[in-house]
CSV table of C-alpha atoms and ligand atoms in Angstrom, one decimal:
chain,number,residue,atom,x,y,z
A,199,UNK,CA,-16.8,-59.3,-56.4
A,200,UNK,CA,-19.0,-62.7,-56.6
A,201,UNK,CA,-21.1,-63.5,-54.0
A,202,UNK,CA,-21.4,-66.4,-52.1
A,203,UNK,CA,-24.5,-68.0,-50.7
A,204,UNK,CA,-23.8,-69.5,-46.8
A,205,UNK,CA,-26.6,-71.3,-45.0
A,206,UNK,CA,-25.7,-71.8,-41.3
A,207,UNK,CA,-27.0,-75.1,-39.8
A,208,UNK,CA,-25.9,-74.1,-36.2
A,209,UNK,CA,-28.1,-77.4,-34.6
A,210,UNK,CA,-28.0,-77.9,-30.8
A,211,UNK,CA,-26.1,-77.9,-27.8
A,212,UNK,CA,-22.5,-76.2,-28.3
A,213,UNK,CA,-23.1,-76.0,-31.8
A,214,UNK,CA,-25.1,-72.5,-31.6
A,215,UNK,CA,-21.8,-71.5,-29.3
A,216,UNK,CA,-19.0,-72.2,-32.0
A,217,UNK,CA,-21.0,-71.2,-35.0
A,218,UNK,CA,-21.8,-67.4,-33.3
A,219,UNK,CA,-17.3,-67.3,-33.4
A,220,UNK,CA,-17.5,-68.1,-37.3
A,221,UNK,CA,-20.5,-65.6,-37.5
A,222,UNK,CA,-18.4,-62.7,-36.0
A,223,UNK,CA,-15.3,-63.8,-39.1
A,224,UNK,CA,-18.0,-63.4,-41.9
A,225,UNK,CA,-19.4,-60.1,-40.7
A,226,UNK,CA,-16.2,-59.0,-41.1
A,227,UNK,CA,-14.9,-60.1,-44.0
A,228,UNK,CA,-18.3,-58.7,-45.4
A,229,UNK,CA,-17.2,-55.5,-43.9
A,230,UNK,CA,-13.9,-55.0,-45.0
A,231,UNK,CA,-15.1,-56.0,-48.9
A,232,UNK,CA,-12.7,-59.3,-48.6
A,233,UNK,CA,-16.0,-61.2,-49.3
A,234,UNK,CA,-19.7,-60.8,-50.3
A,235,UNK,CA,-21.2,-63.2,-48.1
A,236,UNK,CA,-24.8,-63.3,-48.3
A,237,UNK,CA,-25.9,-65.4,-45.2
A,238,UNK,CA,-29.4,-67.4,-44.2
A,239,UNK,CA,-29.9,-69.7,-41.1
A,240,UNK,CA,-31.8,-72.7,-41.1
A,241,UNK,CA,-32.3,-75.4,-37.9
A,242,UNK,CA,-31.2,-78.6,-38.1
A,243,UNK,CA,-31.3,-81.5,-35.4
A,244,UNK,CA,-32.8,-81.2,-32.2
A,245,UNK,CA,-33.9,-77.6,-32.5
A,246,UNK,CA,-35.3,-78.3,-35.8
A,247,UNK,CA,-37.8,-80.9,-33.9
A,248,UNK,CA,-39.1,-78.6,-31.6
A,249,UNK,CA,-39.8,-76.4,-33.8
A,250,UNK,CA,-41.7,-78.5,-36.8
A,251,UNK,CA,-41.4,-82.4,-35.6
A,252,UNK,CA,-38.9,-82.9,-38.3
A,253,UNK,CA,-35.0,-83.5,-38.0
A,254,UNK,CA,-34.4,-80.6,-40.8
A,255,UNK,CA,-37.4,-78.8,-42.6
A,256,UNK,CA,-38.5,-78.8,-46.3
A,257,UNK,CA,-37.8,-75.1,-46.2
A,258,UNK,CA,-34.6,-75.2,-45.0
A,259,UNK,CA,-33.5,-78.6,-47.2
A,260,UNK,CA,-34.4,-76.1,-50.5
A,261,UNK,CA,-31.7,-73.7,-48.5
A,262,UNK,CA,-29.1,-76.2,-48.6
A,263,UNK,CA,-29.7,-77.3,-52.4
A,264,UNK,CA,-29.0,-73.7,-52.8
A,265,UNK,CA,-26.4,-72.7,-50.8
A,266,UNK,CA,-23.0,-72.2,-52.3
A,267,UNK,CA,-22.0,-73.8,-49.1
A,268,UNK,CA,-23.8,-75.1,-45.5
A,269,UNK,CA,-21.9,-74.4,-42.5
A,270,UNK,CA,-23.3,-76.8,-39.9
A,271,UNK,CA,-22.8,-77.4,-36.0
A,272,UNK,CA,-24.0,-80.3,-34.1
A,273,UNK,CA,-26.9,-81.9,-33.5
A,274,UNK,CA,-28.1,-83.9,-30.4
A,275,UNK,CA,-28.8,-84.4,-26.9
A,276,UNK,CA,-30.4,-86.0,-23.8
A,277,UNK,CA,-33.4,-83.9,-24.4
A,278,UNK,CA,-34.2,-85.6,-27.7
A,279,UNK,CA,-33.1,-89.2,-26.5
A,280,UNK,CA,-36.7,-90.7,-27.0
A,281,UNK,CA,-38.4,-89.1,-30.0
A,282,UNK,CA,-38.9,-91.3,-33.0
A,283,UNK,CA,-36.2,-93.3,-34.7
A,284,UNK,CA,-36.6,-91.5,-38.2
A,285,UNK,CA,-37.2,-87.6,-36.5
A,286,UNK,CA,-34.2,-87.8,-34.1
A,287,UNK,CA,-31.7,-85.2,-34.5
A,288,UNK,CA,-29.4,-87.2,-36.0
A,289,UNK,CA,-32.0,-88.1,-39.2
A,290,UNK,CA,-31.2,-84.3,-39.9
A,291,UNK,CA,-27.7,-85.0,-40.7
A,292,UNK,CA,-28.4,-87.8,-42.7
A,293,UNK,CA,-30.6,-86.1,-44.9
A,294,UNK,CA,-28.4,-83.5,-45.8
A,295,UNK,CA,-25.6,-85.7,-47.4
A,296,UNK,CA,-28.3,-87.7,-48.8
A,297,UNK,CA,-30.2,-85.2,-50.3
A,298,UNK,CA,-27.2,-83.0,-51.1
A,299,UNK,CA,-25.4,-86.6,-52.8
A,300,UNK,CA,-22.0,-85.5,-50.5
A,301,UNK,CA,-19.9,-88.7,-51.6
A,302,UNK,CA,-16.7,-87.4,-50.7
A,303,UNK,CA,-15.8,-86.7,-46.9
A,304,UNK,CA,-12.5,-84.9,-46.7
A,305,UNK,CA,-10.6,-84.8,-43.2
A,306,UNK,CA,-7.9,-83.3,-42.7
A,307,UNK,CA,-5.2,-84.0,-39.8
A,308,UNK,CA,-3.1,-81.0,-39.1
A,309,UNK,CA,-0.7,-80.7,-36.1
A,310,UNK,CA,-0.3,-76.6,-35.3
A,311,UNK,CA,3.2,-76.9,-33.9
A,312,UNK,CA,1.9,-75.4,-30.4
A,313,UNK,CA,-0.2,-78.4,-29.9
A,314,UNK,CA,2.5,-80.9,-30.6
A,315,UNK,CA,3.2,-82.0,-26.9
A,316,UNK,CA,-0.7,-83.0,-26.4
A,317,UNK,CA,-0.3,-85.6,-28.9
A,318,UNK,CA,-0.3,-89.1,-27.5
A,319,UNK,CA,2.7,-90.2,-30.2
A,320,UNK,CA,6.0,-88.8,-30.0
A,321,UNK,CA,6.6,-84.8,-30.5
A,322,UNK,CA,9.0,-85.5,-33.9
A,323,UNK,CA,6.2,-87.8,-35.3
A,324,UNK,CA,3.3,-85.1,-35.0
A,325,UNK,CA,4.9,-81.9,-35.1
A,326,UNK,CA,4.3,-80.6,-38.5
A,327,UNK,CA,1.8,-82.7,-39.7
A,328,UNK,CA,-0.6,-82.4,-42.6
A,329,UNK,CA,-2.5,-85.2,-44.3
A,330,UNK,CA,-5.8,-85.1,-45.7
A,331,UNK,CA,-8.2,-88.4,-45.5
A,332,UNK,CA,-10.5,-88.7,-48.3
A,333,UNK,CA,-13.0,-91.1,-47.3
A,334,UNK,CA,-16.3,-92.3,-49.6
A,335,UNK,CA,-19.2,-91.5,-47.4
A,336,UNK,CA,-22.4,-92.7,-49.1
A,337,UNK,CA,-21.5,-96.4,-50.7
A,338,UNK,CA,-19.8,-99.6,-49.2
A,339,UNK,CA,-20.7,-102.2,-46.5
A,340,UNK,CA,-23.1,-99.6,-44.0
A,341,UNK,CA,-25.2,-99.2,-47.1
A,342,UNK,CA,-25.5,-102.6,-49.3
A,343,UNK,CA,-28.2,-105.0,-49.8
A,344,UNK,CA,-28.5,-107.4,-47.8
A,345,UNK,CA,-28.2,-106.4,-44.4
A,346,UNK,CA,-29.9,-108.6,-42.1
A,347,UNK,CA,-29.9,-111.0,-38.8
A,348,UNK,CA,-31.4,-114.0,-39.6
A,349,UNK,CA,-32.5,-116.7,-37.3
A,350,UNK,CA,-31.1,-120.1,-38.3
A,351,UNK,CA,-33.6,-121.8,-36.3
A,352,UNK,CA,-31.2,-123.7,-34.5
A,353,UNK,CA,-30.3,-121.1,-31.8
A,354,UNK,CA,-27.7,-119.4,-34.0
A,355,UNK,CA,-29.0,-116.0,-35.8
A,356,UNK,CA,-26.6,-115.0,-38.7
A,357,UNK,CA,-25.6,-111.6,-39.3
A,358,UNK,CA,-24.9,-110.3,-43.0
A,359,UNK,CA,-23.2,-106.7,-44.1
A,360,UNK,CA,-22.5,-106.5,-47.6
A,361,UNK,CA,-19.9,-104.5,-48.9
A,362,UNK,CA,-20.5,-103.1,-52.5
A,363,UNK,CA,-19.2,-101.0,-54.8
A,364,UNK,CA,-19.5,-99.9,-58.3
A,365,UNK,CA,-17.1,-98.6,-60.4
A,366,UNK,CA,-18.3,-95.2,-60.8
A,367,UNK,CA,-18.3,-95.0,-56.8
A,368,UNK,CA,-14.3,-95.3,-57.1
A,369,UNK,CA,-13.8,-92.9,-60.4
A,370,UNK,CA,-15.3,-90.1,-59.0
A,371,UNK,CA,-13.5,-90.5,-55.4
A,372,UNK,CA,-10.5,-90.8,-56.7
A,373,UNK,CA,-10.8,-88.3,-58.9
A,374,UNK,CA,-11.7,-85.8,-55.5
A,375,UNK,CA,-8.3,-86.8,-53.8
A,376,UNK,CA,-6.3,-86.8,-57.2
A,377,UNK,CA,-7.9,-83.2,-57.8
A,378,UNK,CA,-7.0,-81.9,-54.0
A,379,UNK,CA,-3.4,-83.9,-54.0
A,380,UNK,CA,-2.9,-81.3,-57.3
A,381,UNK,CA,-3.2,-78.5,-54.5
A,382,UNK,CA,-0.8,-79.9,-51.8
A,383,UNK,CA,2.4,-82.5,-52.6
A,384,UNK,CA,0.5,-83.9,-55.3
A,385,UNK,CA,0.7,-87.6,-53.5
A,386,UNK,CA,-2.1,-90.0,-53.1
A,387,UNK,CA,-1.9,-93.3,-51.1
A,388,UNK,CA,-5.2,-95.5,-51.8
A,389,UNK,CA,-6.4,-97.6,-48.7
A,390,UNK,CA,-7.5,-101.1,-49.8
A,391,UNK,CA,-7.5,-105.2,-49.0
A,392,UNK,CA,-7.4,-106.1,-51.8
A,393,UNK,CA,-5.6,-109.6,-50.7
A,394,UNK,CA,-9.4,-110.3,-49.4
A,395,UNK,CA,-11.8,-108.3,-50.9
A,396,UNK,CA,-12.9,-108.2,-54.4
A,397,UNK,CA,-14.0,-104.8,-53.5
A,398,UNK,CA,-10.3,-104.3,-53.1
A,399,UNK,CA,-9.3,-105.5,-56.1
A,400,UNK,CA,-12.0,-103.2,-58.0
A,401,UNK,CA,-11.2,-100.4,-56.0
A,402,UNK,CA,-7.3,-100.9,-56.5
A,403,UNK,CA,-7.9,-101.1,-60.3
A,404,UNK,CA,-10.1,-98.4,-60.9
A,405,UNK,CA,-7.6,-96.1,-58.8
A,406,UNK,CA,-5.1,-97.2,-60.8
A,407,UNK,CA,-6.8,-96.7,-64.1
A,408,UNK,CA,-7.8,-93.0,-63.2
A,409,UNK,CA,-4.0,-91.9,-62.0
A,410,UNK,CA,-3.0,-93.3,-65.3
A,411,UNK,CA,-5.6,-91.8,-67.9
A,412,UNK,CA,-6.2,-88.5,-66.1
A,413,UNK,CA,-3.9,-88.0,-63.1
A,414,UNK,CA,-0.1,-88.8,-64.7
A,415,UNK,CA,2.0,-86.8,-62.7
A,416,UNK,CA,0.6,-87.5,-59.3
A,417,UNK,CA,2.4,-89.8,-56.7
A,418,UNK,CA,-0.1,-93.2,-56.5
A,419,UNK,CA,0.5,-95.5,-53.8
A,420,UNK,CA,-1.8,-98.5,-52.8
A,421,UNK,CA,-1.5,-99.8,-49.0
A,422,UNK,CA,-3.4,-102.5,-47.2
A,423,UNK,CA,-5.8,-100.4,-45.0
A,424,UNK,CA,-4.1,-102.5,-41.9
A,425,UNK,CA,-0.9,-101.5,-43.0
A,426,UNK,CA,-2.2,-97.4,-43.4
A,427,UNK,CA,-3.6,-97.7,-39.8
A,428,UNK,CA,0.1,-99.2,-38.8
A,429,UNK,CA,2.1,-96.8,-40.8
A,430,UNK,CA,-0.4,-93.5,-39.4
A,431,UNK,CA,1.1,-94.3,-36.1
A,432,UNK,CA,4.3,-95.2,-36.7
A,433,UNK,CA,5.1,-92.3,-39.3
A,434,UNK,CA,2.4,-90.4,-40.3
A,435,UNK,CA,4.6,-87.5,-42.3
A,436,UNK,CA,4.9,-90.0,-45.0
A,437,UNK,CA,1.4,-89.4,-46.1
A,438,UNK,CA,-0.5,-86.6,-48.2
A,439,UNK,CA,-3.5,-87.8,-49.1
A,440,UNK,CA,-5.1,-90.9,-48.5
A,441,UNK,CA,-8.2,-92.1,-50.5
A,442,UNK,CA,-10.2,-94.8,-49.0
A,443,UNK,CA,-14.0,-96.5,-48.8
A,444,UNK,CA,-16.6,-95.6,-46.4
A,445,UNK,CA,-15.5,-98.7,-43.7
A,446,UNK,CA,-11.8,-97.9,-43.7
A,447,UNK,CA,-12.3,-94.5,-43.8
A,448,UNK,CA,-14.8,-94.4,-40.5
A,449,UNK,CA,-11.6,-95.9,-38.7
A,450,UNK,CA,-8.2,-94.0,-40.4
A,451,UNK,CA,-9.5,-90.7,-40.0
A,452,UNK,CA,-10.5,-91.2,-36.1
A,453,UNK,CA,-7.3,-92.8,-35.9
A,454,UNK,CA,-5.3,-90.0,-37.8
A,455,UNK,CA,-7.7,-87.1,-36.5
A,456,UNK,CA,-6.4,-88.8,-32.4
A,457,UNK,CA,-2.7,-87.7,-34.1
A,458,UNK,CA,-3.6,-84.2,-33.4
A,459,UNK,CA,-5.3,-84.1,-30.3
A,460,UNK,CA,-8.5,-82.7,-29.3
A,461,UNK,CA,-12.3,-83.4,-30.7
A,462,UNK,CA,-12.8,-79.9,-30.6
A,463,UNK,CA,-9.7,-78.8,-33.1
A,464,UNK,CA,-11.1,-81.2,-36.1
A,465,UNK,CA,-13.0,-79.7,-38.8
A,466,UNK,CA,-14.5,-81.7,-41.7
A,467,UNK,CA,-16.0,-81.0,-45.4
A,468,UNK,CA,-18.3,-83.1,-47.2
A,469,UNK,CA,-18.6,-82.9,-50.9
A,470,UNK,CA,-20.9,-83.9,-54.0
A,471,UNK,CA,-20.6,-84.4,-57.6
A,472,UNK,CA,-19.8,-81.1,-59.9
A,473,UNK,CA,-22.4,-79.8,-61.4
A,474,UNK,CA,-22.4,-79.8,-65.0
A,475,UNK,CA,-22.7,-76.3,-65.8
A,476,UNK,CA,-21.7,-74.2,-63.0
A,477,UNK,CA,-19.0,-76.4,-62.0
A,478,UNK,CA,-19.9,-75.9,-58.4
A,479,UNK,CA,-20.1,-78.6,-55.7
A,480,UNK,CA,-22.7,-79.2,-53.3
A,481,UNK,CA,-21.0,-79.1,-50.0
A,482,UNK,CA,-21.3,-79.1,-46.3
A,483,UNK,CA,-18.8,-78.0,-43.5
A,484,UNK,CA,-18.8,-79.2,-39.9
A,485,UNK,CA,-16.6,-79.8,-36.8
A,486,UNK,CA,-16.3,-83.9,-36.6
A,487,UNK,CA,-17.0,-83.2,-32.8
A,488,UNK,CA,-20.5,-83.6,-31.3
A,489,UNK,CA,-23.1,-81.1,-29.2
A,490,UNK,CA,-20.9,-82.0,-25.9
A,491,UNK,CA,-24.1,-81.6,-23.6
A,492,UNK,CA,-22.1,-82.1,-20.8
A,493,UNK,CA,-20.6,-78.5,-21.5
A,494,UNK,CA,-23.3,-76.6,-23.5
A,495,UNK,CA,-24.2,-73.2,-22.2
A,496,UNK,CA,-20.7,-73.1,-19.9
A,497,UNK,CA,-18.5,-71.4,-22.4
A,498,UNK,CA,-16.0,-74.2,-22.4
A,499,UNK,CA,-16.5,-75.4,-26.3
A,500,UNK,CA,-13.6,-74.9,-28.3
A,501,UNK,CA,-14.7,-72.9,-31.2
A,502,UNK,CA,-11.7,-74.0,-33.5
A,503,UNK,CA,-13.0,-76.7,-35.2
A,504,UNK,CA,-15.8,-75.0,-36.9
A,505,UNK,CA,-13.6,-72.1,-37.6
A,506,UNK,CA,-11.1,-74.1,-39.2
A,507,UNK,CA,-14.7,-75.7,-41.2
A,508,UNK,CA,-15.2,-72.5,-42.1
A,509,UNK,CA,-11.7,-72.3,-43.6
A,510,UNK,CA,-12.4,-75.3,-45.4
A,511,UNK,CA,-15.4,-73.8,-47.1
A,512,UNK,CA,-13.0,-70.7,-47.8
A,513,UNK,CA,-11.2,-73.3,-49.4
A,514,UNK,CA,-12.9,-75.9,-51.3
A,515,UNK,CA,-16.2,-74.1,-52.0
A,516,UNK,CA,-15.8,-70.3,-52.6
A,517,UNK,CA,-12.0,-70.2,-54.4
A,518,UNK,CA,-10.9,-68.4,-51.4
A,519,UNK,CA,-7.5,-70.3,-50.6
A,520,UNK,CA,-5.1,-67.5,-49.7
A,521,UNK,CA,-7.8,-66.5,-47.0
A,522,UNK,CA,-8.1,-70.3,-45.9
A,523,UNK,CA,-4.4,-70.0,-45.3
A,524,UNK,CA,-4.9,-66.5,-43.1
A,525,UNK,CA,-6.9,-68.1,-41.8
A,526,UNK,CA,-4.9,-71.1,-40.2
A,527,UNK,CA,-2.1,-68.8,-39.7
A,528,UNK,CA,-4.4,-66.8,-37.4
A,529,UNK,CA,-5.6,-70.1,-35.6
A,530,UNK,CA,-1.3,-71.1,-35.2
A,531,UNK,CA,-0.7,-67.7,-33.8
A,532,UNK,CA,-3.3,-67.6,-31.0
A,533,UNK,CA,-2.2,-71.4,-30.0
A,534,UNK,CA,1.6,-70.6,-30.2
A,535,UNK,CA,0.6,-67.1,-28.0
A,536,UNK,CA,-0.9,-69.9,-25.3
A,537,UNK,CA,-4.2,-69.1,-25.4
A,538,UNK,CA,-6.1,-72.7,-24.3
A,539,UNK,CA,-9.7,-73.8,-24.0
A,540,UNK,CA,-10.4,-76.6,-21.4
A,541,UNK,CA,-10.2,-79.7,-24.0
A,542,UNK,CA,-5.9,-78.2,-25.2
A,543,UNK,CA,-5.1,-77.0,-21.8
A,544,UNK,CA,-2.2,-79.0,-20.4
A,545,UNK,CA,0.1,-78.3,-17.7
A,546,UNK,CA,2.3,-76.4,-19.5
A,547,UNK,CA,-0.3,-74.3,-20.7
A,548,UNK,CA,-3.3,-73.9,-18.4
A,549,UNK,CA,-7.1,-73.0,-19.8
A,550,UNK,CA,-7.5,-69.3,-20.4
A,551,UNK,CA,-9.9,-69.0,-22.6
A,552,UNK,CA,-14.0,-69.1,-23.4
A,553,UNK,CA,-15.5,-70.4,-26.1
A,554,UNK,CA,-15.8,-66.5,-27.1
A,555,UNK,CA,-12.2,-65.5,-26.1
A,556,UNK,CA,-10.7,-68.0,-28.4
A,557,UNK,CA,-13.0,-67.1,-31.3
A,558,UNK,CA,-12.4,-63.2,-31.0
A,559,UNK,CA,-8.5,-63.6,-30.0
A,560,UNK,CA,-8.2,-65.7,-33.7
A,561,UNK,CA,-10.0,-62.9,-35.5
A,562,UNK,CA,-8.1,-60.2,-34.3
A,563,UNK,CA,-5.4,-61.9,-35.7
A,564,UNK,CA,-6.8,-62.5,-38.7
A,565,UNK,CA,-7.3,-58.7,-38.8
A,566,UNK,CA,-3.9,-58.2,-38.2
A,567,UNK,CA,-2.5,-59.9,-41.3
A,568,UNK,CA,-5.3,-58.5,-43.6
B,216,LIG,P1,-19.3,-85.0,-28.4
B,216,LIG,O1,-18.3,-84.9,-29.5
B,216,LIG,O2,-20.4,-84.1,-28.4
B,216,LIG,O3,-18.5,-84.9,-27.0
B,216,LIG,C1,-17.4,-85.8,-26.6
B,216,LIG,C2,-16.5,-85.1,-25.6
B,216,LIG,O4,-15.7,-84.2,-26.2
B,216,LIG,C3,-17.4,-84.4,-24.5
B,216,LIG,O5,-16.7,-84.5,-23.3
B,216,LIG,C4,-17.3,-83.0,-25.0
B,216,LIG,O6,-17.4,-82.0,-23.9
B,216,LIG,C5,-16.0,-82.9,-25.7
B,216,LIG,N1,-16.0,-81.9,-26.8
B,216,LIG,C6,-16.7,-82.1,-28.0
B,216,LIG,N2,-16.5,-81.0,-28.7
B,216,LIG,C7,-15.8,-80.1,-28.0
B,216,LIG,C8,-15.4,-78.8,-28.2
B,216,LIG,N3,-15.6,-78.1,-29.4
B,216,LIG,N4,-14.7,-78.1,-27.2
B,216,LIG,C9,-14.4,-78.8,-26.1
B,216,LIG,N5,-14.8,-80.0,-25.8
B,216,LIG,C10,-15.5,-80.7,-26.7
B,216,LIG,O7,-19.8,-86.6,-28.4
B,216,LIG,P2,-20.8,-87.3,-27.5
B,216,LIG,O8,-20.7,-86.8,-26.1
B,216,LIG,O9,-20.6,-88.7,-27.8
B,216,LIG,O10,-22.2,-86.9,-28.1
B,216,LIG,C11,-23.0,-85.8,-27.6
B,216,LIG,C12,-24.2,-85.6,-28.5
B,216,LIG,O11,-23.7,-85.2,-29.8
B,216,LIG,C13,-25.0,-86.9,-28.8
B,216,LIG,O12,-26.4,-86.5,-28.8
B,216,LIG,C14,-24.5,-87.4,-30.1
B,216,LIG,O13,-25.5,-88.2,-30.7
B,216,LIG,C15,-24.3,-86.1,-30.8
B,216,LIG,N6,-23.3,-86.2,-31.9
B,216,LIG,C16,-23.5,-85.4,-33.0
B,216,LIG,C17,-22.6,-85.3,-34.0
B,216,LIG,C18,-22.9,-84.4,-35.1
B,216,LIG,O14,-23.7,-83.5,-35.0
B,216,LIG,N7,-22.2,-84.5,-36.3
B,216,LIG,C19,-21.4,-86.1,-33.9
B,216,LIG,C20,-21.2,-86.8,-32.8
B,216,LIG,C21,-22.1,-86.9,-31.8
């Protein structure tokens, strides 16, 4: 049985809390023999400051580059408010999909049936869902030169962005959501505006020049990115995957991961180039929620989202689908049995759950279907 290298990034605040659930599912895959997960912990963020002045270490950076994949937490906090600009926790973070080159931020937006009524849209529009938002997470307009405020000397100051990208930017995105559409309905919609971008226009022709040479038999769309956001409401269902730049994609997936509910049921992957020999991708896993001081230490942190990480790492990292799937069917189950942390409860179905109740009740039913 191969075995897989996991570095655990836990950070700060409730990220500790929902990485100790994800903990207890390794140890016992490791176990049983599912899996031969050879685990190392590192610190990240906040914690990582305290303990060397730094936002990640050296040490534990080397970890990562090595790591088959990084399961990572949250960093952050009102305790770290005032250090330095370029050591605060969030620096850590940074540095990781730097250094690690993750270019390729995949989000998906599931709707486990139970959950269906907390959706703000309508029950038949959510109930079922399951899109995935590839977004480009390291070129574009938050990164090109030049990005100023200038001071026009006549009481106006002018503020510039630039948006930018080359053409291998869009190849090898598009290539990530053409690859993971071959895995689900085999549909990818590409998120552009190209009616006033040139970026648009590049990004729409190099899409179009991939699906054709390389990716034949998927399902290419190309929608306006005003138009996606418009359509996600209105009928979400109609999408599979959506490919998009790093601007458009900061503002779909919030929009499409709000389809589903709660901060604390999202889990995200991040992704880099293959590399040329091994084939393997440098990659990082982590709820899109934050440290939530304002519940740390009370056991109300929802320990799904890093869970379902977890199973995204199963997934797209260690060629361990049919368990990413047992996975989610485990995290369905314990929803549709009613079992709520404070952030799903509704009044239909009240919290009854810890942080740790949640994390063991999903386990044991992952035991059950092993
Ligand atoms: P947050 O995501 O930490 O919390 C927002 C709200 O959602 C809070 O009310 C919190 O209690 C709730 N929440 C979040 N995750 C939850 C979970 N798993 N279960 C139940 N409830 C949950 O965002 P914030 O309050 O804006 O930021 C808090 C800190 O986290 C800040 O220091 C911020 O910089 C940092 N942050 C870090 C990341 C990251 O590490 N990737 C992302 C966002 C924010």
């Amino acid at each position: 049985m191969a075995s897989h290298n996991l570095l655990y990034l836990p950070g700060d605040g409730i990220g500790p809390e929902v990485m100790a659930e994800v903990k207890k599912i390794v140890a016992w895959m490791n176990a049983q023999g599912i899996a031969k997960f050879e685990t190392d912990q590192g610190l990240v963020g906040g914690s990582a400051y305290d303990a060397h002045g730094k936002a990640v270490s050296d040490a534990d950076m080397d970890k990562a580059q090595a790591a088959d994949a990084v399961l990572f937490g949250a960093v952050g906090g009102p305790k770290w408010d005032k250090v330095p600009y370029d050591v605060r926790p969030e620096a850590g973070l940074l540095r990781l999909r730097k250094d690690l080159g993750l270019f390729a931020n995949l989000r998906p937006a599931i709707c486990y049936p139970a959950l269906a009524d907390a959706s703000s849209l309508k029950k038949n529009v959510v109930e079922g869902l399951d899109i995935l938002i590839v977004r480009e997470l390291t070129g574009g307009v938050y990164f090109g030169e030049p990005k100023t405020i200038t001071d026009l000397g006549n009481g106006q100051k002018r503020g510039i962005d630039t948006q930018v990208y080359d053409t291998f930017e869009i190849e090898r995105i598009a290539r990530v959501a053409f690859e993971l559409a071959k895995t689900r309905k085999n549909k990818v919609s590409s998120a552009e505006k190209r009616n006033v971008m040139k970026t648009g226009v590049l990004w729409n022709e190099v899409v179009t020049r991939i699906h054709k040479d390389e990716y034949p038999t998927a399902q290419l769309e190309h929608v306006l990115a005003d138009n996606c956001a418009m359509q996600l409401v209105r009928w979400p269902k109609q999408y599979d995957v959506i490919v998009t730049d790093n601007l458009f994609g900061d503002v779909l997936s919030d929009v499409a991961a709000m389809l589903t509910g709660s901060l604390g049921m999202l889990p995200s992957a991040s992704l880099g180039a293959p590399d040329a020999k091994t084939k393997r991708r440098k990659s990082l896993y982590e709820p899109v929620h934050g440290s939530a001081p304002d519940i740390a230490g009370t056991g109300a942190a929802n320990p799904i989202a890093m869970i379902a990480s977890f199973g995204m790492a199963l997934r797209y990292s260690l060629n361990m689908g049919e368990w990413a799937d047992k996975l989610d069917a485990a995290i369905s189950a314990v929803l549709a049995q009613g079992l709520r942390t404070r952030d799903i409860a509704s009044d239909a179905a009240p919290a009854n759950a810890t942080t740790t109740q949640m994390g063991e009740a999903i386990l044991r039913e992952l035991q059950k279907v092993a």
